[in-house]
C-alpha positions as a printed Julia matrix, in Angstrom:
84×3 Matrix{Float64}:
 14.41  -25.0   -8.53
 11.82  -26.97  -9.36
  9.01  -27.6   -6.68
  8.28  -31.25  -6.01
  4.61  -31.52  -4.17
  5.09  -34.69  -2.71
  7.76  -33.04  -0.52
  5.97  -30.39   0.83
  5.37  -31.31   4.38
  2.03  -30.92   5.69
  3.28  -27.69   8.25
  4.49  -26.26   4.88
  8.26  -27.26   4.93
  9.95  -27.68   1.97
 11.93  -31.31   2.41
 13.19  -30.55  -0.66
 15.25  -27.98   0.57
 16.48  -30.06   3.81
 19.98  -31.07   4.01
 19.14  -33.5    5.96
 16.55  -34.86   3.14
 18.9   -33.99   0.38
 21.62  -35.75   2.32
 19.8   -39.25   2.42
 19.41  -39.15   6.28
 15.41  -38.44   6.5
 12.18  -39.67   4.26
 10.51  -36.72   5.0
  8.14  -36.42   8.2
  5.0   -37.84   5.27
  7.04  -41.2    4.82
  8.5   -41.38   8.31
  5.71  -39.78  10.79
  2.74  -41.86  11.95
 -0.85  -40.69  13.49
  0.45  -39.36  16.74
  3.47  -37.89  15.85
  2.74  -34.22  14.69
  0.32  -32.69  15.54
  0.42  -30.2   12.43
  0.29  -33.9   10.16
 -2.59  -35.02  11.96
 -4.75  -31.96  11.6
 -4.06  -31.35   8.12
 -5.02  -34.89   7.22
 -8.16  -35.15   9.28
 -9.6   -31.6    7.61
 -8.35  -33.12   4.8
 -5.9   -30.39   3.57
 -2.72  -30.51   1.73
 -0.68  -28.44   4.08
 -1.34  -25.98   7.04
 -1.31  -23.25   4.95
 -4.38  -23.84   3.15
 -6.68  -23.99   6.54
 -8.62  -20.79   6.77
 -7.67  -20.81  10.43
 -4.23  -21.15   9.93
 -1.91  -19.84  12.11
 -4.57  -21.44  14.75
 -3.92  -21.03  18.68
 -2.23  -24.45  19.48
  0.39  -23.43  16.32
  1.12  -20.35  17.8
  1.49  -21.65  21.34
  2.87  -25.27  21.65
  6.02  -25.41  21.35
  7.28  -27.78  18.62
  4.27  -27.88  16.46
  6.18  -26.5   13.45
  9.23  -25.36  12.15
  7.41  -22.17  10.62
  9.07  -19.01  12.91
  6.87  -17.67  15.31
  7.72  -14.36  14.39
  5.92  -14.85  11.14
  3.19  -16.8   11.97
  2.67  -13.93  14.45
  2.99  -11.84  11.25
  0.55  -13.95   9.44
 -2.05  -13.91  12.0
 -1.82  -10.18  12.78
 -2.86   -9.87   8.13
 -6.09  -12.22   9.05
């Protein structure tokens, strides 16, 4: 599969690999989310990063505690954290 950038969403989701994207139903949250909207989106951009990955905080508290911040499991970002 080949890995399209400009689909990588800025919590690290692949849209590329949503049905939902694939299907034609969703732009992607870059095209379709505005300042205000995610909170992930908004943080990357204001750092400026390419994704939430890249932050050398990342997973941060407010990731690992608000609810709906990102799609990334919690299990792993617990994972993640616990390597740091």
């Amino acid at each position: 599969m080949e890995i399209n950038v400009e689909l990588m969403a800025k919590c690290g989701f692949y849209c590329g690999s949503c049905p939902t994207y694939i299907e034609g139903k969703c732009a992607g949250c870059l095209l379709q989310h505005k300042k205000g909207d995610c909170f992930t989106r908004d943080c990357v951009i204001e750092k400026p990063l390419n994704f939430c990955g890249e932050c050398k905080d990342c997973p941060c508290d407010i990731i690992i505690e608000r609810p709906r911040v990102t799609v990334l499991d919690k299990a792993w970002l617990e994972w993640k954290r616990r390597l740091k």
